Short mmCIF file of C-alpha atoms in Angstrom, two decimals:
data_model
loop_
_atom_site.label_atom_id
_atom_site.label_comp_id
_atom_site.label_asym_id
_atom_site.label_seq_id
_atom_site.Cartn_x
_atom_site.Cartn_y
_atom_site.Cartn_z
CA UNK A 1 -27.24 -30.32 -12.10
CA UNK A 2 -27.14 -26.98 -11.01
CA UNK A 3 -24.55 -26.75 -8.29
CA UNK A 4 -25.34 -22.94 -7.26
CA UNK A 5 -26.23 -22.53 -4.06
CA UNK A 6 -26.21 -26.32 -3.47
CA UNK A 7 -22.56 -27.59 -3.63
CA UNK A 8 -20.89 -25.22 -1.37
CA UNK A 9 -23.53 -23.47 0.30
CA UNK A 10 -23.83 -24.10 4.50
CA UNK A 11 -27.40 -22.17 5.44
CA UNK A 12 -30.59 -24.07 5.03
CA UNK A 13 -32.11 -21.17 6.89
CA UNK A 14 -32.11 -17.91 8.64
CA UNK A 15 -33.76 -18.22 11.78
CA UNK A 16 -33.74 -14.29 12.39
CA UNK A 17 -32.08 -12.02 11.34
CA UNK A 18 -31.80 -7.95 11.69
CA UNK A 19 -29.32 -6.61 8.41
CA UNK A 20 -25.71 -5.56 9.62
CA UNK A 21 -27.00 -6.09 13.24
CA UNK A 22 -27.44 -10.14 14.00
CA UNK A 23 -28.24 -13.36 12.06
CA UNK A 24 -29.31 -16.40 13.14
CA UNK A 25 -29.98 -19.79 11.35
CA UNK A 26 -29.27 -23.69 10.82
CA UNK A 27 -27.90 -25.43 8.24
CA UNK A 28 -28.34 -29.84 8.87
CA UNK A 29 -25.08 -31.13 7.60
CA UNK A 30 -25.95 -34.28 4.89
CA UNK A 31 -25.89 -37.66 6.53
CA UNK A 32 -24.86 -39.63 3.97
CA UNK A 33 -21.43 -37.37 4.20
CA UNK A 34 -18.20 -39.24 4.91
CA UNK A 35 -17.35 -36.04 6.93
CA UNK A 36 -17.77 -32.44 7.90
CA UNK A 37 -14.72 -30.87 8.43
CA UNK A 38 -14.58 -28.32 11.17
CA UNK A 39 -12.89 -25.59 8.89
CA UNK A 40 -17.06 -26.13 6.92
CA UNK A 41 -18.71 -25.36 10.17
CA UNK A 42 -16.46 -21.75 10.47
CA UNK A 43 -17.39 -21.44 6.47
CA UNK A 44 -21.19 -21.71 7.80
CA UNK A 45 -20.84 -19.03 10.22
CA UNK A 46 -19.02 -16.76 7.76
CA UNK A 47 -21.67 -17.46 5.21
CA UNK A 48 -24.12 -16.46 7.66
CA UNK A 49 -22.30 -13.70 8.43
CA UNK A 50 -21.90 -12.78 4.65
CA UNK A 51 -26.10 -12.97 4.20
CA UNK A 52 -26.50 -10.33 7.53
CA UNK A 53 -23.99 -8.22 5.76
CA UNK A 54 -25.36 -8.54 1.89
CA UNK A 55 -29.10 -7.23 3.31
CA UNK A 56 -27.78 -4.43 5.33
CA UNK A 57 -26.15 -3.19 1.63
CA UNK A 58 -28.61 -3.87 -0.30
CA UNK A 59 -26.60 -6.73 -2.06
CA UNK A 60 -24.41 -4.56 -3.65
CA UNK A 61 -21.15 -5.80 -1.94
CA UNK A 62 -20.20 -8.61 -0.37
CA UNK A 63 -17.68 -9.78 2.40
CA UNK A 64 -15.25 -12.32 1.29
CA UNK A 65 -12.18 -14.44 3.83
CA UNK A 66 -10.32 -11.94 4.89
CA UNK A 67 -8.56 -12.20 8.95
CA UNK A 68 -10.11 -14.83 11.39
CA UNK A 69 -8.57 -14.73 15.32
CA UNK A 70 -8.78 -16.86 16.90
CA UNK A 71 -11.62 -19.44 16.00
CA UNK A 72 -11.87 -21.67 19.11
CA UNK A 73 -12.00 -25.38 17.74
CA UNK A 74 -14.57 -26.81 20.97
CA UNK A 75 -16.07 -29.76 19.10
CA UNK A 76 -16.25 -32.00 16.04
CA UNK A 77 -19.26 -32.50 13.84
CA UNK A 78 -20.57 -35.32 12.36
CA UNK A 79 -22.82 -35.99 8.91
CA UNK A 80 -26.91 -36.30 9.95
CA UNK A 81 -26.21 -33.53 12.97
CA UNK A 82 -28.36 -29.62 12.39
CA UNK A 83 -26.09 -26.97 13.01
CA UNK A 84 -27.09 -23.89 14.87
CA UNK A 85 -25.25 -20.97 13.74
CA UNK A 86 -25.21 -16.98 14.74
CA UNK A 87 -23.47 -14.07 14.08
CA UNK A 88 -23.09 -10.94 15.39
CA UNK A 89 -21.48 -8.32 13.32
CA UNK A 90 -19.47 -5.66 14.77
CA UNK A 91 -19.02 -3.28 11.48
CA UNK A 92 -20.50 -3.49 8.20
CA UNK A 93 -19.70 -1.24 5.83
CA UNK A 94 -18.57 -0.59 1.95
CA UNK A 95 -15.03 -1.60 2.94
CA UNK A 96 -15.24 -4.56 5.24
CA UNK A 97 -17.53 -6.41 7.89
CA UNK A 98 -16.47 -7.59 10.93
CA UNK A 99 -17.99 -10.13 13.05
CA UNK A 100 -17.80 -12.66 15.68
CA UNK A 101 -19.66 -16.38 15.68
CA UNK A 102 -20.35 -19.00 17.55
CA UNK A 103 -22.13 -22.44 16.51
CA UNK A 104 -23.75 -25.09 17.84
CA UNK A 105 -25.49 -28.59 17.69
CA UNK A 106 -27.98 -30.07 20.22
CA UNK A 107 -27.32 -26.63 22.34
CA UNK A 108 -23.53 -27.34 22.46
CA UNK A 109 -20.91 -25.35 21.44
CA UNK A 110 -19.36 -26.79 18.26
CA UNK A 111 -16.90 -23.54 17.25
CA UNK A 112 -16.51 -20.37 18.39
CA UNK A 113 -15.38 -16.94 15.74
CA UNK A 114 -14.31 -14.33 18.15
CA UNK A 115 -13.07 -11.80 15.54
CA UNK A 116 -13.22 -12.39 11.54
CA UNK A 117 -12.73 -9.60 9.05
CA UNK A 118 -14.22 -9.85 5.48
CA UNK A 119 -12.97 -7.27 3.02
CA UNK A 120 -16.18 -5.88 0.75
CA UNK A 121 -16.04 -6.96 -2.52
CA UNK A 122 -19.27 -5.60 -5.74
CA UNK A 123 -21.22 -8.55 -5.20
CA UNK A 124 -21.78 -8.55 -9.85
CA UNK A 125 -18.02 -9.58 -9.48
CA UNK A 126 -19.53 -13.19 -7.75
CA UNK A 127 -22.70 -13.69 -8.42
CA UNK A 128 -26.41 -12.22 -9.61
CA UNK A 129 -27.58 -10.03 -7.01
CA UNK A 130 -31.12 -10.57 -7.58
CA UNK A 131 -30.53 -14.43 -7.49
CA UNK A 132 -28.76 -13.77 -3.82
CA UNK A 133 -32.03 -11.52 -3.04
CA UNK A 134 -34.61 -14.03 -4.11
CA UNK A 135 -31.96 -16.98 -2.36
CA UNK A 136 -32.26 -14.46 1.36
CA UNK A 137 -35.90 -14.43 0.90
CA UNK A 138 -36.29 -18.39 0.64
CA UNK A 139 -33.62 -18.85 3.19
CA UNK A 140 -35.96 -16.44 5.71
CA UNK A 141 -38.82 -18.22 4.63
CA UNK A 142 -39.79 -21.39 4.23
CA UNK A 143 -35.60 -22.32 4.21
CA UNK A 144 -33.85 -24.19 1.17
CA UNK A 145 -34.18 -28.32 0.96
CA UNK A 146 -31.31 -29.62 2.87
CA UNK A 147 -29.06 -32.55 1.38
CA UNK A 148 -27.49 -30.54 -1.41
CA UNK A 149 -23.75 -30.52 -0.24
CA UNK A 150 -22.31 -34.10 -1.44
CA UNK A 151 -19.01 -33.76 0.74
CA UNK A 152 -15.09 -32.43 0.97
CA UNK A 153 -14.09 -32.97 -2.97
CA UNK A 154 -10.83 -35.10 -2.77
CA UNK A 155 -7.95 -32.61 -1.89
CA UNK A 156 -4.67 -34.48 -2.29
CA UNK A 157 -2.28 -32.87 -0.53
CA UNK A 158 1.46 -34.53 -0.95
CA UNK A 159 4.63 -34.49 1.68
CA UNK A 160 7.38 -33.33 0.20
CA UNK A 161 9.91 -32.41 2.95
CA UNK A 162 10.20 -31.59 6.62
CA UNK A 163 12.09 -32.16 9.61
CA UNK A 164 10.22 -34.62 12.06
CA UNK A 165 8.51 -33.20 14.71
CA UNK A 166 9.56 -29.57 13.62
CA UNK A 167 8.31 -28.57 10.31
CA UNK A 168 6.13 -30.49 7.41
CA UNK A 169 6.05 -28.87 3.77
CA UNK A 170 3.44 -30.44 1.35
CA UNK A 171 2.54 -29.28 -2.13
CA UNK A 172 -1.11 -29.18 -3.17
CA UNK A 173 -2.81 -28.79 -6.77
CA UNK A 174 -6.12 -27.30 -6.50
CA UNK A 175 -8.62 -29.10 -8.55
CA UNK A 176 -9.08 -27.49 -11.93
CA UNK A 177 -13.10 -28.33 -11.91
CA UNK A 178 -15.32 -29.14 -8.97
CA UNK A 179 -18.83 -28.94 -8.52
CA UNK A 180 -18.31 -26.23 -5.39
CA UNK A 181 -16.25 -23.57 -7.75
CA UNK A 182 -20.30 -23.35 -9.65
CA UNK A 183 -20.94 -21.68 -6.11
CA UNK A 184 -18.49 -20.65 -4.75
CA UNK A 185 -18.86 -18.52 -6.82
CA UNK A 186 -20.73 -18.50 -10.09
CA UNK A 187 -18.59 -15.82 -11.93
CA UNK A 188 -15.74 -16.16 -10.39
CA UNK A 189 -14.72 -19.44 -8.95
CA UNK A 190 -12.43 -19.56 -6.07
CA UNK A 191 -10.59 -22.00 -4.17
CA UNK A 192 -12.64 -21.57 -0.62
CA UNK A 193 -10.55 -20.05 2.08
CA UNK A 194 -12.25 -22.83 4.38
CA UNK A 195 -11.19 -25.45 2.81
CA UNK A 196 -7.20 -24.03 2.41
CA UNK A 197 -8.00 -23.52 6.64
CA UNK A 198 -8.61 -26.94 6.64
CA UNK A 199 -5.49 -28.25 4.62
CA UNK A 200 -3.87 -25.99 6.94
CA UNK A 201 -5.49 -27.94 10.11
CA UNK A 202 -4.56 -31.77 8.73
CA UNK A 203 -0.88 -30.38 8.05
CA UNK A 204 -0.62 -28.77 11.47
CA UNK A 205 -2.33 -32.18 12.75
CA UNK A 206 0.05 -34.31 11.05
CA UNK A 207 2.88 -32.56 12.05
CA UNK A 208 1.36 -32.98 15.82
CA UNK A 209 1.23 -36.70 15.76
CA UNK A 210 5.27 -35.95 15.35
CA UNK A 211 5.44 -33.71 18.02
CA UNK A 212 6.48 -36.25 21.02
CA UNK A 213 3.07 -36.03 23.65
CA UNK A 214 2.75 -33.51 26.69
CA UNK A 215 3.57 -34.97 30.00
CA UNK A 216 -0.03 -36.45 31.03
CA UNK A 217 -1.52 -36.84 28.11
CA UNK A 218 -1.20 -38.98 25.41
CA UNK A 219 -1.50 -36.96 22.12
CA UNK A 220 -2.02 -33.20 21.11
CA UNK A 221 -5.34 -31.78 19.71
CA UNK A 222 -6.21 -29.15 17.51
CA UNK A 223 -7.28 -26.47 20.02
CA UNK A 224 -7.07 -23.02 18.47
CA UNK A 225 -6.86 -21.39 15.24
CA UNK A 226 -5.61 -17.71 14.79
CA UNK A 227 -4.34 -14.66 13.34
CA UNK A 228 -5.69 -16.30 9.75
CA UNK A 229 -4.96 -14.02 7.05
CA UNK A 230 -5.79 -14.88 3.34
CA UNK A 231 -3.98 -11.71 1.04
CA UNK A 232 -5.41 -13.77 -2.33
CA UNK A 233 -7.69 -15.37 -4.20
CA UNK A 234 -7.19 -18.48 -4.86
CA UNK A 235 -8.05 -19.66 -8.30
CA UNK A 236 -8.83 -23.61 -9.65
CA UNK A 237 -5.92 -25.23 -11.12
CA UNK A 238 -3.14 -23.49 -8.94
CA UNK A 239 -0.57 -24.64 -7.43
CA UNK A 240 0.21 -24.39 -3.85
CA UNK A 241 3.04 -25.17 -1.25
CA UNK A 242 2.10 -25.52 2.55
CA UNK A 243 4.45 -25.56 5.40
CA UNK A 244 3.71 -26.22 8.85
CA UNK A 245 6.39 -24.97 11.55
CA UNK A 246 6.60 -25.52 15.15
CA UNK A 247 7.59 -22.52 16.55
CA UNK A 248 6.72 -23.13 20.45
CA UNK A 249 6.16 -26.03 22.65
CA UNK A 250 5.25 -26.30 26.39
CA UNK A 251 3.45 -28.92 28.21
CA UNK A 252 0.53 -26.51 28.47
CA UNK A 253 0.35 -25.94 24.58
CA UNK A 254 2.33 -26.17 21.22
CA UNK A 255 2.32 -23.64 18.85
CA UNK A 256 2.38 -24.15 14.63
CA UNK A 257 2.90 -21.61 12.47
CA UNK A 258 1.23 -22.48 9.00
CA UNK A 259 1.91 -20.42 5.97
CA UNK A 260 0.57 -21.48 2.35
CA UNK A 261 2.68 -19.94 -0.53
CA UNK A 262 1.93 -19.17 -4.37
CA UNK A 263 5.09 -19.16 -6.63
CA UNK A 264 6.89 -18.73 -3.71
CA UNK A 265 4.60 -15.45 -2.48
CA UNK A 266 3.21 -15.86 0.60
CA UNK A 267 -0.40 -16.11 0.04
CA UNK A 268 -1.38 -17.01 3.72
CA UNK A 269 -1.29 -17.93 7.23
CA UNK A 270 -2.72 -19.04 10.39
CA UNK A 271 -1.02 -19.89 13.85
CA UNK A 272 -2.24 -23.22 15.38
CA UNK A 273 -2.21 -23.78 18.94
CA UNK A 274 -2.54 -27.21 20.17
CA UNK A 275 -3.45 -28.18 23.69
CA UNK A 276 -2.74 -31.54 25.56
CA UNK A 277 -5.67 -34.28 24.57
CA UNK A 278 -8.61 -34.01 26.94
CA UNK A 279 -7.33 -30.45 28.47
CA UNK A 280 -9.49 -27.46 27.79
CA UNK B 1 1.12 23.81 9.55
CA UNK B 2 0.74 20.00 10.54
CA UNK B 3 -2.88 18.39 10.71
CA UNK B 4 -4.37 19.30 14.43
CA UNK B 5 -1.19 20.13 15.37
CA UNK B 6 -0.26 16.34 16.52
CA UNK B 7 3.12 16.83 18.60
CA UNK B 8 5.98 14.96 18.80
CA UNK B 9 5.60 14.06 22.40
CA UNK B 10 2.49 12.87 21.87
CA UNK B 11 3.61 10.61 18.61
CA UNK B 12 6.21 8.90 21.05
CA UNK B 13 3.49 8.37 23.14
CA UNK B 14 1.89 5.59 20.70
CA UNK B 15 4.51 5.03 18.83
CA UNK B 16 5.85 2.09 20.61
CA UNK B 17 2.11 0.00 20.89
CA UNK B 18 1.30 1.11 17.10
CA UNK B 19 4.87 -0.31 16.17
CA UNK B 20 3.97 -3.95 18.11
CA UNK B 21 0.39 -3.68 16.91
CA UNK B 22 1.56 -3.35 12.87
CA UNK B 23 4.55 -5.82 14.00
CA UNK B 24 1.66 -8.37 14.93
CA UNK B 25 -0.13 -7.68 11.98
CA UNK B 26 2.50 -8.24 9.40
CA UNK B 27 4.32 -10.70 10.92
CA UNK B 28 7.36 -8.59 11.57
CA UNK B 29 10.13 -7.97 14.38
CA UNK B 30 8.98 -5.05 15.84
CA UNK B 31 12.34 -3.46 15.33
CA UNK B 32 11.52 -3.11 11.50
CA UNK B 33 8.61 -1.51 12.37
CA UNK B 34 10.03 2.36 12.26
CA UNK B 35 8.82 5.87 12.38
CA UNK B 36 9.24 6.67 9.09
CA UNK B 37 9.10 3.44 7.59
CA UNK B 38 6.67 3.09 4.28
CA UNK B 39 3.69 0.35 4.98
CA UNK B 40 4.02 -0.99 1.50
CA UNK B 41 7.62 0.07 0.15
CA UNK B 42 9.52 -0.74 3.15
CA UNK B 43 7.41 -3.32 5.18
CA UNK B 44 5.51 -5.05 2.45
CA UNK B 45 1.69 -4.12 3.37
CA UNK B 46 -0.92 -5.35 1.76
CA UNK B 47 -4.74 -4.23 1.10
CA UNK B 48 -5.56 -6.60 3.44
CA UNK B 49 -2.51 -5.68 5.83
CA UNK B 50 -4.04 -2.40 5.70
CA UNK B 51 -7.13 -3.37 6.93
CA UNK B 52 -5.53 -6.03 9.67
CA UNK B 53 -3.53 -2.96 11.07
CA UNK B 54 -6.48 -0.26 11.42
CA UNK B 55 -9.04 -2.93 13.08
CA UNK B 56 -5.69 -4.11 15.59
CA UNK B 57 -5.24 -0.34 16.05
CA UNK B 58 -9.23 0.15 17.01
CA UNK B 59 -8.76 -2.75 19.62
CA UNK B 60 -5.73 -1.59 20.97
CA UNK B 61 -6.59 1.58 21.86
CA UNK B 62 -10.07 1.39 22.21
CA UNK B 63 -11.06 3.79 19.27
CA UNK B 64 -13.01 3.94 16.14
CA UNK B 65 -11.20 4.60 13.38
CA UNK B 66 -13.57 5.81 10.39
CA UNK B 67 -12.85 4.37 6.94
CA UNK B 68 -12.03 6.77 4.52
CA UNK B 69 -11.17 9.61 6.87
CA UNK B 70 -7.89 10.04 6.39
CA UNK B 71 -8.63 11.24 2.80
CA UNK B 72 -11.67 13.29 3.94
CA UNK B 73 -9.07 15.08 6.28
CA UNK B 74 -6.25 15.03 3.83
CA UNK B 75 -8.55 16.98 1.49
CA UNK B 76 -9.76 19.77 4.19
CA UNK B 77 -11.99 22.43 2.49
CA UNK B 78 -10.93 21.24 -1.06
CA UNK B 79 -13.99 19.45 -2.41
CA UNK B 80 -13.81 15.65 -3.95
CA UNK B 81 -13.51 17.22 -7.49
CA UNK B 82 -11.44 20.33 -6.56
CA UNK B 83 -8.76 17.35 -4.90
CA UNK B 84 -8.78 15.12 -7.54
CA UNK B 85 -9.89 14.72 -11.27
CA UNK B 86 -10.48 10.94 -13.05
CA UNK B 87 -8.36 9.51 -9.84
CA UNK B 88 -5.25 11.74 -10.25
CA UNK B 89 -4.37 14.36 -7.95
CA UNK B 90 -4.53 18.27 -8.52
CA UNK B 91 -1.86 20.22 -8.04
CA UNK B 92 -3.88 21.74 -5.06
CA UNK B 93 -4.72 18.40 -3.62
CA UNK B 94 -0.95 17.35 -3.65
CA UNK B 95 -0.01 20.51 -1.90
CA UNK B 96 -3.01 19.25 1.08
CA UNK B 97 -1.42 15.90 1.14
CA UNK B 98 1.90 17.27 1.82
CA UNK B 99 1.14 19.37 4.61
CA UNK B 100 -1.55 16.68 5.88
CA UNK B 101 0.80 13.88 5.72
CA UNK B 102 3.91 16.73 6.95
CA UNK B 103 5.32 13.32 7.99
CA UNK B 104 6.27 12.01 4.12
CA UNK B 105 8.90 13.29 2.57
CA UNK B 106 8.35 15.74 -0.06
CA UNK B 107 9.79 14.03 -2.52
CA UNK B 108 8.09 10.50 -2.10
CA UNK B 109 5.09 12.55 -3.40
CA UNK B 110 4.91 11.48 -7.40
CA UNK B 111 3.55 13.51 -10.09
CA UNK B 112 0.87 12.82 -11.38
CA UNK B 113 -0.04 11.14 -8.27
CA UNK B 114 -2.62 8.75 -8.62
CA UNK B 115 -5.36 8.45 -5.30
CA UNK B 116 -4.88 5.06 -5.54
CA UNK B 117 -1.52 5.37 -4.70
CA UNK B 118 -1.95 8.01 -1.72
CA UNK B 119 -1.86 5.00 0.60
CA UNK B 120 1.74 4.36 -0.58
CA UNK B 121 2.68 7.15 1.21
CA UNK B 122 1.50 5.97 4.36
CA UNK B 123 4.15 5.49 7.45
CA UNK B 124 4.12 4.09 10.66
CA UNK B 125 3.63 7.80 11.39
CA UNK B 126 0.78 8.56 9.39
CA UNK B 127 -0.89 5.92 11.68
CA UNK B 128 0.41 7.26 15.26
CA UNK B 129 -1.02 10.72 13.96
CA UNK B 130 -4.20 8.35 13.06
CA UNK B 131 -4.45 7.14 16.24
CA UNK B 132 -4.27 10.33 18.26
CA UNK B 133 -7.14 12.04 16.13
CA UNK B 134 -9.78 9.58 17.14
CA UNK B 135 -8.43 9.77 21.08
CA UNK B 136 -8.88 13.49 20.95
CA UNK B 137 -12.21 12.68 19.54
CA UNK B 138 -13.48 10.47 21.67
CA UNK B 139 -11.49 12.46 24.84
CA UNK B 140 -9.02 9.48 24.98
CA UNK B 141 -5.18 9.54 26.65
CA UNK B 142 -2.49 11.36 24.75
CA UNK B 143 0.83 12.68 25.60
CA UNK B 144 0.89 16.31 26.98
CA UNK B 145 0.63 18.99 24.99
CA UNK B 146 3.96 20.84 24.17
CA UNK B 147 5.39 22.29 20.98
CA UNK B 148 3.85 21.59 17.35
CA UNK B 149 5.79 19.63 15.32
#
């Protein structure tokens, strides 16, 4: 099967769109899913993001995960629901875009990008550029079949130390083949920077459910992401150590540091706040 | 003669919000964050540091920061090819840099230098002086005027 623009690609269609300006468009997650992470439905915004910025250069560059802050986590999705992203860009030029993105479902806001920057990248280094032309052109027409994306690939992430309730370190092997690396992206395949976000978010969860509950409420949720920076690519096959720190806690909020590390270089990070269960 | 003549009461003047702003951005105690310090031999920036600080700058103090103007400025009424030649810097475009970027000491300036390396000479300085360009553009706050550095 041909996995390109199918296995890790989250825009069935571009509503409207006007290059380096605005973008608009939907993208119905698969129902037959076991789940759609909520670090997929900030990849669906940036790759909306990335198709407004590709037009406006004639796709000759491309933006790729750069700085996200903070990317307001308002509501989980679930397989069989349409997503309604939109993007507004704030620069787009040869070196980077910058944009802001919101998304919803049924008119209800799922996620919320207030500030993500993409450095430019030649677009030949990913992919065809007349393939991604003739792609935009179905996508703002008639819209690609939905139903391509088969799911989260298994992502094993193992414990290996921490100190309850203050910091959890796992190790995690990024899969040598998948079907998404064929998209993302055809000539050079790269570990998404979504999907490292959301190993970052189940560490930073799981070090939560150690973290002992706020005074009236019962657990901590995910409630924030920010200050995301990714420095690298991230290639199939490597080899990667997470930690997640906590490095503040109130009764209000808790904050986690989360830094992923390559051969002991720090490759990336991303502050989590967390906010009481059922508080805004 | 310094580029437009930034002064030294006017570098104090930002110095201490540019400090927390690159702080923020490279996850650093503020305290590291000196005057004269080198982005990517003493704090450890990378390409995408770079680009983190000049967007946090832009917010910060509410200016635009054009990219790629530093070495349009650097370079002055020396054309692209008089400045540099297959990505190495002449021997009149070195000279520019020095006096553009008065900040650097002299002899941090390599020869041959490379252009891709001209951001290795960048200081927490070279971003103050950054800073207070684009407010004079756009007619922002600075400190008042007193004698050139």
């Amino acid at each position: 099967m041909d996995h390109h623009f199918r296995a890790f690609s989250f825009v069935d269609r571009i509503v409207s769109v006007q290059p380096g300006v605005k973008i608009c468009g939907s993208y119905n997650i698969p129902p037959n899913i076991e789940a759609f992470p909520v670090a997929l439905v900030a990849e669906a915004v940036g790759q909306l993001a990335a198709w407004a910025t590709m037009a406006a250069v004639d796709f000759e560059r491309r933006p790729v995960a750069g700085l996200a802050r903070p990317i307001e986590l308002q509501d989980e999705v679930h397989p069989g629901q349409k997503l309604d992203p939109s993007v507004e860009l704030e620069t787009a030029h040869a070196e980077a875009a910058a944009y802001r993105g919101t998304a919803t479902v049924n008119g209800k806001p799922v996620i919320q990008l207030q500030h993500c920057v993409g450095p430019m990248m030649p677009v030949k280094d990913f992919d065809d550029p007349n393939a991604l032309r003739l792609r935009f052109e179905l996508l703002c027409g008639r819209g690609a079949e939905p139903g391509a994306f088969q799911g989260v690939p298994p992502l094993s992430i193992e414990p290996t130390n921490g100190q309850p309730g203050k910091r959890l370190s796992a190790g995690f092997q990024v899969p040598s083949s998948a079907p998404l690396f064929a998209d993302h992206f055809p000539r050079r395949p790269v570990f998404p920077g979504s999907l490292l976000m959301h190993l970052n978010l189940e560490l930073a969860a799981a070090l939560a459910l150690q973290i002992p509950a706020p005074a009236q409420a019962t657990r901590w949720r995910l409630a924030t992401i920010s200050d995301v920076k990714l420095r690298t690519f991230i290639s199939p096959g490597e080899r990667l150590e997470c930690e997640a720190r906590l490095s503040e806690s109130s009764n209000d909020c808790a904050l986690v540091a989360v830094e992923t590390r390559k051969a002991n270089k720090l490759i990336g990070g991303a502050r989590v706040r967390l906010a009481p269960e059922n508080h805004p | 003669m310094t580029n437009t003549n930034t002064t030294q009461d006017e570098i104090m003047a930002v110095f201490p919000k540019v400090a927390e702003t690159m702080a923020d951005a490279l996850g650093c105690e503020v305290e590291r964050v000196k005057l004269d310090a080198s982005l990517i031999d003493d704090l450890g920036a990378e390409s995408i540091d770079f680009l983190d600080i000049v967007f946090r700058l832009e917010r910060a103090f509410k200016v635009k920061i054009p990219r790629g103007k530093i070495l349009e400025e650097a370079r002055g009424d020396l054309s692209e090819s008089e400045f540099d030649k297959g990505g190495v810097v002449s021997e009149a475009g070195v000279e520019r840099l020095k006096s553009f970027l008065s900040e650097v000491p002299p002899e941090r300036f390599k020869n041959p230098l490379n252009v891709a390396d001209i951001p290795r000479l960048f200081t927490t300085e070279t971003f103050c002086k950054m800073v207070i360009r684009q407010q004079a553009r756009s007619g922002g706050t600075g400190a008042a005027a007193s004698k050139p550095v």
